[in-house]
Coordinates of C-alpha atoms in Angstrom, one line a residue:
M224 CA 73.0 116.1 111.4
S225 CA 72.8 115.0 115.0
I226 CA 76.0 113.2 116.0
K227 CA 74.1 111.5 118.8
Q228 CA 71.7 110.0 116.3
K229 CA 74.1 109.0 113.7
A230 CA 77.6 108.3 115.0
M231 CA 79.8 108.9 118.0
I232 CA 82.6 110.2 115.7
Q233 CA 82.2 112.0 112.4
F234 CA 84.6 113.4 109.8
K235 CA 83.3 116.0 107.4
I236 CA 85.6 116.6 104.4
S237 CA 85.2 119.7 102.2
C238 CA 87.3 121.4 99.6
S239 CA 86.0 124.9 98.8
N240 CA 89.2 125.9 96.9
P241 CA 90.8 122.9 95.2
V242 CA 93.5 125.0 93.6
S243 CA 94.9 125.7 97.1
Q244 CA 95.3 121.9 97.5
F245 CA 93.9 122.1 101.1
L246 CA 91.2 119.9 102.4
E247 CA 88.9 121.4 105.0
I248 CA 88.1 118.8 107.7
E249 CA 85.8 118.8 110.7
L250 CA 86.0 116.2 113.3
T251 CA 83.0 116.0 115.7
F252 CA 82.7 113.6 118.6
E253 CA 81.1 113.1 121.9
N254 CA 83.5 113.6 124.8
S255 CA 83.2 110.7 127.2
S256 CA 86.4 111.6 129.0
K257 CA 86.3 113.3 132.4
G258 CA 89.8 114.8 131.9
E259 CA 91.8 115.9 129.0
V260 CA 91.1 114.6 125.4
I261 CA 94.1 113.4 123.4
L262 CA 94.1 113.4 119.6
Q263 CA 96.7 111.4 117.7
L264 CA 97.5 111.9 114.0
P265 CA 99.3 108.9 112.4
A266 CA 103.0 109.3 111.9
W267 CA 103.2 106.5 109.3
R268 CA 100.9 104.2 107.2
A269 CA 100.6 100.6 106.4
G270 CA 102.5 99.5 103.3
R271 CA 105.3 101.9 104.1
Y272 CA 106.6 101.2 107.5
Q273 CA 108.6 104.5 108.0
L274 CA 107.8 107.9 109.5
A275 CA 105.9 110.2 107.2
N276 CA 105.1 113.0 109.6
Y277 CA 101.6 113.9 108.3
A278 CA 101.2 116.5 110.9
Q279 CA 103.4 118.9 109.0
N280 CA 100.6 119.2 106.5
I281 CA 98.0 120.6 109.0
R282 CA 97.1 124.2 109.4
K283 CA 94.3 126.3 111.0
F284 CA 93.7 123.8 113.8
S285 CA 90.9 124.9 116.2
V286 CA 88.7 123.4 118.9
M287 CA 85.2 124.5 119.9
D288 CA 82.3 123.0 121.9
D289 CA 78.7 122.9 120.5
K290 CA 77.9 126.3 122.1
G291 CA 80.6 128.0 120.0
N292 CA 83.1 128.4 122.8
H293 CA 86.8 127.9 122.1
V294 CA 88.4 125.0 123.9
P295 CA 92.1 125.5 124.9
F296 CA 94.5 122.9 123.5
K297 CA 98.3 122.3 123.3
K298 CA 100.4 120.3 121.0
T299 CA 102.4 117.9 123.1
T300 CA 104.3 116.0 120.4
K301 CA 104.9 116.5 116.7
D302 CA 101.6 114.7 115.9
R303 CA 99.6 114.7 119.2
W304 CA 97.2 117.4 120.5
T305 CA 95.8 117.6 124.0
L306 CA 92.5 119.4 124.6
A307 CA 91.7 121.0 127.9
Q308 CA 88.9 119.4 130.0
S309 CA 85.6 120.7 128.7
P310 CA 82.3 120.5 130.6
D311 CA 80.4 120.1 127.3
Q312 CA 80.0 116.7 125.7
I313 CA 80.3 117.6 122.0
I314 CA 83.6 118.7 120.6
L315 CA 84.2 120.1 117.1
I316 CA 87.8 120.1 115.7
S317 CA 88.4 122.0 112.5
Y318 CA 91.6 122.1 110.4
E319 CA 93.0 122.1 106.9
Y320 CA 95.2 119.4 105.4
W321 CA 97.6 119.9 102.5
A322 CA 96.6 117.5 99.7
G323 CA 99.4 118.1 97.2
K324 CA 101.1 114.7 96.8
M325 CA 99.9 112.3 94.1
D326 CA 100.8 108.7 94.9
A327 CA 98.9 105.6 96.0
G328 CA 99.3 106.4 99.7
S329 CA 98.8 110.2 99.9
A330 CA 96.3 112.9 99.1
W331 CA 95.6 115.2 96.2
T332 CA 93.1 117.8 95.1
D333 CA 92.6 119.7 91.8
D334 CA 89.8 120.9 89.7
Q335 CA 88.9 117.3 88.6
Q336 CA 89.2 115.3 91.9
V337 CA 89.5 115.2 95.6
Y338 CA 91.4 112.1 96.8
A339 CA 92.8 111.1 100.2
N340 CA 94.1 108.1 102.1
L341 CA 92.4 108.8 105.4
V342 CA 95.4 107.6 107.5
N343 CA 97.1 110.8 106.3
C344 CA 94.6 113.3 107.6
C345 CA 92.2 111.8 110.2
F346 CA 92.9 111.9 113.9
E347 CA 92.3 109.1 116.4
V348 CA 90.5 110.1 119.5
L349 CA 92.4 108.2 122.1
G350 CA 90.2 106.0 124.2
Q351 CA 87.6 105.7 121.4
R352 CA 89.4 103.4 119.0
E353 CA 86.5 101.0 118.7
Q354 CA 83.8 103.6 118.2
E355 CA 82.0 103.6 114.9
I356 CA 83.1 106.5 112.7
E357 CA 81.2 108.2 109.9
V358 CA 82.8 110.0 107.0
Y359 CA 80.8 112.6 105.1
L360 CA 82.0 114.1 101.8
N361 CA 80.7 117.6 101.4
L362 CA 81.9 117.8 97.8
P363 CA 78.9 118.6 95.6
E364 CA 81.2 119.8 92.8
Y365 CA 82.5 116.2 92.5
P366 CA 79.5 114.0 92.1
E367 CA 81.3 110.7 91.4
Q368 CA 82.2 109.5 94.9
L369 CA 83.6 106.3 96.3
S370 CA 85.4 104.9 99.3
T371 CA 86.8 101.6 100.5
L372 CA 84.7 102.1 103.6
I373 CA 81.1 100.8 104.1
P374 CA 78.4 103.0 102.4
C375 CA 75.7 104.2 104.7
G376 CA 73.9 107.0 102.7
T377 CA 74.5 109.6 100.1
S378 CA 78.1 110.8 100.3
R379 CA 78.4 108.9 103.6
W380 CA 80.5 105.9 104.6
K381 CA 81.2 104.3 108.0
A382 CA 84.1 102.5 109.6
H383 CA 83.6 100.0 112.5
S384 CA 86.8 101.4 114.2
Y385 CA 89.7 103.7 113.8
Q386 CA 91.8 100.9 112.5
M387 CA 89.3 100.4 109.6
L388 CA 89.2 104.2 109.0
A389 CA 93.0 104.4 108.8
D390 CA 93.0 101.6 106.2
S391 CA 90.7 103.4 103.8
T392 CA 90.6 105.8 100.9
I393 CA 88.1 108.3 99.5
L394 CA 87.9 109.7 96.0
A395 CA 85.4 112.2 94.6
A396 CA 85.7 113.3 91.0
K397 CA 83.8 115.1 88.2
S398 CA 84.0 112.0 86.1
I399 CA 85.3 108.4 86.6
T400 CA 85.1 105.1 84.8
H401 CA 83.5 102.3 86.8
W402 CA 83.5 98.6 85.8
T403 CA 82.6 95.6 87.9
Y404 CA 83.1 91.8 87.9
Q405 CA 82.0 89.1 90.3
V406 CA 83.9 86.1 91.6
E407 CA 81.7 83.8 93.8
S408 CA 80.1 86.1 96.4
T409 CA 82.5 89.0 96.0
L410 CA 81.8 92.0 93.8
F411 CA 85.0 93.6 92.5
H412 CA 84.9 97.3 91.5
I413 CA 87.3 98.9 89.1
W414 CA 87.4 102.7 89.3
I415 CA 89.6 104.6 86.8
H416 CA 90.4 108.3 87.1
G417 CA 92.2 109.3 84.0
E418 CA 92.3 108.3 80.3
V419 CA 91.6 104.7 79.3
H420 CA 93.8 103.4 76.5
F421 CA 92.9 99.7 76.6
E422 CA 90.0 97.4 75.8
K423 CA 87.5 96.9 78.6
E424 CA 86.5 93.3 78.2
L425 CA 90.1 92.0 77.9
F426 CA 91.0 94.0 81.0
L427 CA 88.1 92.6 83.0
N428 CA 88.7 89.0 81.9
R429 CA 92.3 89.2 83.1
F430 CA 91.3 90.6 86.5
E431 CA 88.6 88.0 86.9
A432 CA 91.1 85.2 86.0
F433 CA 93.7 86.1 88.6
S434 CA 91.1 87.0 91.2
K435 CA 89.4 83.6 90.7
R436 CA 92.7 81.7 91.0
L437 CA 93.7 83.4 94.2
I438 CA 90.3 82.8 95.8
V439 CA 90.3 79.1 94.8
D440 CA 93.7 78.6 96.5
F441 CA 93.0 80.6 99.6
G442 CA 89.5 79.1 99.9
E443 CA 87.4 82.3 100.0
F444 CA 87.7 86.0 99.7
P445 CA 87.3 87.8 103.1
E446 CA 85.1 90.7 102.0
E447 CA 81.8 91.1 100.1
E448 CA 83.3 93.9 98.0
Y449 CA 86.7 94.9 96.9
H450 CA 87.8 98.1 95.1
F451 CA 90.6 98.6 92.6
I452 CA 91.1 102.4 92.4
F453 CA 93.4 103.5 89.6
Q454 CA 94.9 106.9 89.1
L455 CA 96.1 106.8 85.5
L456 CA 98.3 109.8 85.1
S457 CA 99.7 111.8 82.2
Y458 CA 103.4 111.4 83.4
P459 CA 105.5 108.4 84.4
H460 CA 104.5 106.9 87.7
Y461 CA 104.2 103.5 89.4
H462 CA 102.9 102.8 92.9
G463 CA 100.4 100.7 94.8
V464 CA 99.1 100.5 98.3
E465 CA 97.0 97.8 99.9
H466 CA 93.8 98.1 102.0
R467 CA 91.6 95.4 103.4
R468 CA 88.7 96.3 101.1
G469 CA 90.6 97.7 98.1
T470 CA 93.8 99.1 96.7
V471 CA 95.0 102.4 95.2
I472 CA 97.3 102.1 92.2
T473 CA 98.9 105.1 90.5
F474 CA 100.3 104.5 87.0
G475 CA 101.5 106.6 84.1
P476 CA 101.7 107.7 81.5
A477 CA 98.2 106.4 80.8
E478 CA 98.7 106.2 77.1
S479 CA 101.7 103.8 77.6
L480 CA 99.2 101.1 78.4
T481 CA 98.8 100.5 74.7
D482 CA 102.2 98.8 75.1
P483 CA 101.8 95.1 76.2
H484 CA 104.8 95.3 78.5
Q485 CA 103.4 98.4 80.3
M486 CA 100.0 96.6 80.6
E487 CA 101.9 93.6 82.1
E488 CA 103.4 96.0 84.7
L489 CA 99.9 97.3 85.6
L490 CA 98.6 93.7 85.9
G491 CA 101.6 92.8 88.1
V492 CA 101.0 95.5 90.6
S493 CA 97.3 94.8 90.6
C494 CA 97.7 91.1 91.4
H495 CA 100.4 92.0 94.0
E496 CA 98.0 94.3 95.8
L497 CA 95.1 91.8 95.7
Y498 CA 97.5 89.2 97.2
H499 CA 98.0 91.7 100.1
A500 CA 94.3 91.3 100.9
W501 CA 95.3 88.1 102.6
N502 CA 99.0 88.6 103.3
V503 CA 99.5 91.8 105.4
C504 CA 95.9 92.9 105.6
R505 CA 95.0 89.7 107.5
I506 CA 98.1 87.5 107.8
R507 CA 100.4 89.8 109.8
P508 CA 103.4 89.6 112.1
K509 CA 102.4 89.9 115.8
E510 CA 104.4 93.1 116.2
L511 CA 101.9 94.8 113.8
L512 CA 98.8 93.6 115.5
S513 CA 97.2 95.9 115.8
Y514 CA 98.8 98.9 114.1
D515 CA 100.2 101.6 116.4
F516 CA 100.3 104.6 114.0
S517 CA 101.9 106.9 116.6
K518 CA 105.5 105.7 116.3
E519 CA 107.8 103.4 114.4
T520 CA 107.0 99.7 114.7
Y521 CA 109.9 97.5 113.9
T522 CA 109.6 94.1 112.3
Q523 CA 112.0 91.6 110.7
A524 CA 109.2 90.1 108.5
G525 CA 109.7 92.4 105.5
L526 CA 110.7 89.4 103.3
I527 CA 107.3 87.8 104.1
L528 CA 105.3 91.1 103.9
E529 CA 106.6 92.3 100.6
G530 CA 109.0 89.7 99.1
V531 CA 106.6 86.8 99.2
T532 CA 103.8 89.1 98.0
T533 CA 105.9 90.2 95.0
Y534 CA 106.8 86.7 94.1
M535 CA 103.3 85.2 94.5
G536 CA 101.6 88.2 92.7
D537 CA 103.6 87.5 89.6
L538 CA 103.3 83.7 89.9
Y539 CA 99.5 83.9 90.1
L540 CA 99.4 85.9 86.9
L541 CA 101.2 82.9 85.3
K542 CA 99.0 80.3 87.1
S543 CA 95.8 82.0 86.0
G544 CA 96.9 82.3 82.4
V545 CA 97.0 86.1 82.4
Y546 CA 100.8 85.8 81.7
D547 CA 102.2 83.3 79.3
L548 CA 105.7 81.9 80.2
P549 CA 107.7 84.4 78.1
A550 CA 105.7 87.3 79.7
Y551 CA 106.3 85.9 83.2
L552 CA 110.0 85.4 82.6
F553 CA 110.3 89.0 81.2
I554 CA 108.6 90.4 84.3
V555 CA 110.7 88.5 86.8
T556 CA 114.1 88.7 85.0
G557 CA 113.8 91.6 82.7
K558 CA 114.9 89.4 79.7

């Protein structure tokens, strides 16, 4: 692929040895700088406004130009790399990222899937934040592939900017369950990795009901597509993370969803994350506009960001008829 023809910035993600739980990542970009190039790896992610120090998961970092020459670099902070001035315009960064944490905001690989929230493992090229970015999944052993980014070809997706890239997820699997439903002009995708222990049509009807009620009250949905990505696990787990074009939800054990109360929990976190598509992903305190992933960003709006979303997510399940009153009261009071 010619980077000049396709995209100014490209990430290629491979995983030749899933058991090692390391992703192999190549970052290629055109160097428009006349001086040093600075790469910044995020130190935190949206939805959890605290330091995560993703740089600790990187190994085998190297830099080359397109003639195969090594480009000197130095690490200037715990998550910032500075590259020496290079007369060549095309730079290739290669590194490995440890993907051994399964939750809705991290990265994981095994013999069944490769999954990553891109904010964990993708560098920002400082000075090129608004450049279009392409993500290519070189994962032929995992034919079922999806992303909350915009598709632009087989195993390829694009982001309009680094902020969009950092707000996105990729999942490649050997098998995955895929359902859809439509509300007005928005196509909603449900992707499930793991065992399904519930009835498809009832599940879709419930999701359509709360999605429709939210859209009616907000006036419109701000995206043409939205992705619910579920990791249904064999062990107890509960976590969700919002994105502009989707959400990742980890829940387990999967077989517990035969219990109506457990299903109510899953519906609760799902509606909560969809409410975030407006509140946080688009309605955001000024100190978080735009996200600066390089350092802590302090806000006193936590009650609005998460408290209101939690309250309204449960309320919309009641308003849409997905919860009856006893179910709603049980969820909010535990009684």
